[in-house]
């Protein structure tokens, strides 16, 4: 397959080297082109940014959303809810906005090259390798970058409604219509001073202590790190922060640049994390800049003749227009122009129709009135809050419907944004994808000149050239649209803001005319340019930290990214767990020397009272009586073949459908014995030595993000198969799916031994039967506790924790359980083959029958909390061993599968009710409204149903 960087690589010797040998991932994300630039001749062309290469809007938006989800997972909910996102113009304005959406509640601001009269400049900086370098920061709310909140408008008002209040507008979660595959592991790094967080400017000088609100900086690629370094330095001097997060599609810094930024982070005493979709290095041979410039000059000379097709700008001057883009050859004036349709919220006379001839546009162009929501900014130039986001989400379906109506029967459509205006057309594109059956693509114009070469091994196949049409502060100049000509679009929707809806746009050599030469239909959609309101009086700043002087502090060149921390290798037995070292690697930290156990009643009261999360402590390990141990062994002897059959069935299904060499990742700890057994089956039947790791997932907190980072760095995420013991109502199934939304590439579907709840499609059986490993705690799970997640024990760069109960070695039956089940593998092999053949052709779609039953039971028994209803034999056993049970519901006539349940219930004095119509063998009900000494749902007495 031809890579869109081959042309440049062959002629200049430029190479992309992916970290961990993942060159294919870099090539999937990036192509190469050349440009006339005195700083850097080559251009990395992203296939998912929506700038130079038309792409599905859902892929572009989904890529940014996924990065935002990963940032939220990295920060945790509390820090994420206080974060502010800053994107870089022009290429990352849309990406940064999508990252902010992925964070959920973050206000967003992007730098701009367009000064706005009446808006105070809060900062500015230079970008060393860009074609156009000057960036301005123009937030409407001057405290956005200094207070770290920015969730309401100036004066605390809701920017949309004007209501004064402390709450933020709710934000709808928008999923991309097309999945986006991750092509590199998440990279996050901690660079904190070993002596603590120390602001670079002493508080006495800066007037501020370090802010706990993280600042998230987003760019499309990081080549040196200069841009980000200078931005952080300047903003840190103005408002010191404890934490920064740097986000990009590609991290291509040299090792020296990575070390430099790491040293800088330690110098200012702040933590700097990194999230990137792919990382690697651009290898540039000596003299590449001069060779690249010579190659550009030679290609431009070669293609300047009349037969040239790569530069698709038609020289249509039959109407008297000169190549300069005006009728008389004069440069367009930046200082005088007529008022424009749509400016300052004005609307045209019809929803859509031919643009009036007075506007000067070709008759084939059609103007679409979007009905943009009043008071909503066109983007993040002056700030974009959660309330703005909610207003836009509400309006998108109607705006897409208006465009779809105007498109008629067009089947291949391009939504074309304009320079910094990337987010509005992107979201219009995603809404249009959902609205129409047409193929919709998205890209934007740019001020960056790039050589066009009509070769499949080159990233820029064609270009349109037209005059700037937004009265740029640096004067008139050419602008470009790449890979539009010759792409086969039968309609183009040009989206501009009203500031850019000028005579130059409609001129015979303007953008609309250029588009009309290459497509059958051109639509024009104008978004009203947002005019910031005058800032309301706010709390006076310290004289030592005036925001108006920020621009003087911003250095000239800024860097871009960071090296991830070195995560430890997995823990293995016998140092951690009684399992053999090859059976499982635990992606956990050892908390064996920490006192974490609390009496069951105290834990229950704290959990239900909201004073603690269940993962912040451990229950006291249940010590089985001799009678219970004998019951476990009898149950194991009886059910070993049944368990072996389920192990074989789920393993063969995984091998057939998921991957021929899967990486098993069990959810500690109930999934870990199953993962070990699946590994043993694969080795016994197929001679496969499958990797197996155990990771922590916590209901309400998600999966261990650092464990996922470790897995992505060592294995292909597409090969990872998550394993658990059984499903109850499916809470962990849903938790995993939600947690993995920020980690593209991982498949969220769990493979389980038993799926009585109908929650997954990869299972060994859907019967609710006794899995003997559910009967005990650590003594059947390698002597490992359940996992722990507590902020004082687990830092942002740590794995979740667990304990190794070495002192219980005398009671350990972990090995006995595994050996007993594995001994039955040959006995069930033929039955497994039959089961798998039937399953692979069956409809195994989740029914979620169990969830519906749990909701019904919760209401019927007056509990009103599904988290206190634990369905299935395994979950009921857990209730009896770890929680404060209220009562047990048992299927009438259930047999030996419930012998241990009956024994445990008797020992704890818990009533057991036999009921009809139960979809599970049994259901455990945790004591609702629990306080120590209470015995019933009302906290006083049991009221039997």
Short mmCIF file of C-alpha atoms in Angstrom, two decimals, residues 145-146 197-203 205-211 213 215 217 228-244 264-272 545 550 553-555:
data_model
loop_
_atom_site.label_atom_id
_atom_site.label_comp_id
_atom_site.label_asym_id
_atom_site.label_seq_id
_atom_site.Cartn_x
_atom_site.Cartn_y
_atom_site.Cartn_z
CA UNK A 145 -6.55 31.88 32.43
CA UNK A 146 -5.89 33.20 35.92
CA UNK A 197 5.28 22.15 44.03
CA UNK A 198 7.01 25.52 44.04
CA UNK A 199 5.80 28.40 41.85
CA UNK A 200 8.39 29.89 39.52
CA UNK A 201 7.47 33.34 40.84
CA UNK A 202 7.30 33.57 44.63
CA UNK A 203 3.77 34.28 45.90
CA UNK A 205 5.81 38.67 43.73
CA UNK A 206 3.02 37.00 41.80
CA UNK A 207 0.27 37.61 44.29
CA UNK A 208 -1.03 34.08 43.93
CA UNK A 209 -0.51 30.61 45.34
CA UNK A 210 -0.37 27.74 42.85
CA UNK A 211 -3.80 27.03 41.43
CA UNK A 213 -7.03 23.93 38.40
CA UNK A 215 -4.41 23.84 32.31
CA UNK A 217 -2.76 22.73 26.21
CA UNK A 228 4.13 24.77 24.85
CA UNK A 229 7.16 25.49 27.02
CA UNK A 230 6.96 29.22 26.40
CA UNK A 231 3.20 29.28 26.90
CA UNK A 232 3.46 27.46 30.21
CA UNK A 233 6.32 29.63 31.38
CA UNK A 234 4.46 32.86 30.71
CA UNK A 235 1.14 31.73 32.14
CA UNK A 236 2.87 30.16 35.12
CA UNK A 237 4.46 33.50 35.94
CA UNK A 238 1.05 35.11 35.79
CA UNK A 239 -0.86 32.38 37.59
CA UNK A 240 1.20 29.47 38.97
CA UNK A 241 -0.49 26.09 38.64
CA UNK A 242 0.22 22.76 40.18
CA UNK A 243 -0.51 20.83 37.02
CA UNK A 244 -0.44 21.10 33.24
CA UNK A 264 11.69 22.75 32.68
CA UNK A 265 8.78 21.15 34.54
CA UNK A 266 11.02 20.41 37.50
CA UNK A 267 12.41 23.94 37.34
CA UNK A 268 9.00 25.56 37.76
CA UNK A 269 7.92 22.99 40.35
CA UNK A 270 4.81 21.87 38.49
CA UNK A 271 3.61 18.57 37.20
CA UNK A 272 3.30 18.23 33.42
CA UNK A 545 0.02 40.15 38.85
CA UNK A 550 0.83 38.91 30.30
CA UNK A 553 5.97 37.90 29.73
CA UNK A 554 5.30 35.40 26.96
CA UNK A 555 8.58 34.27 25.41
#
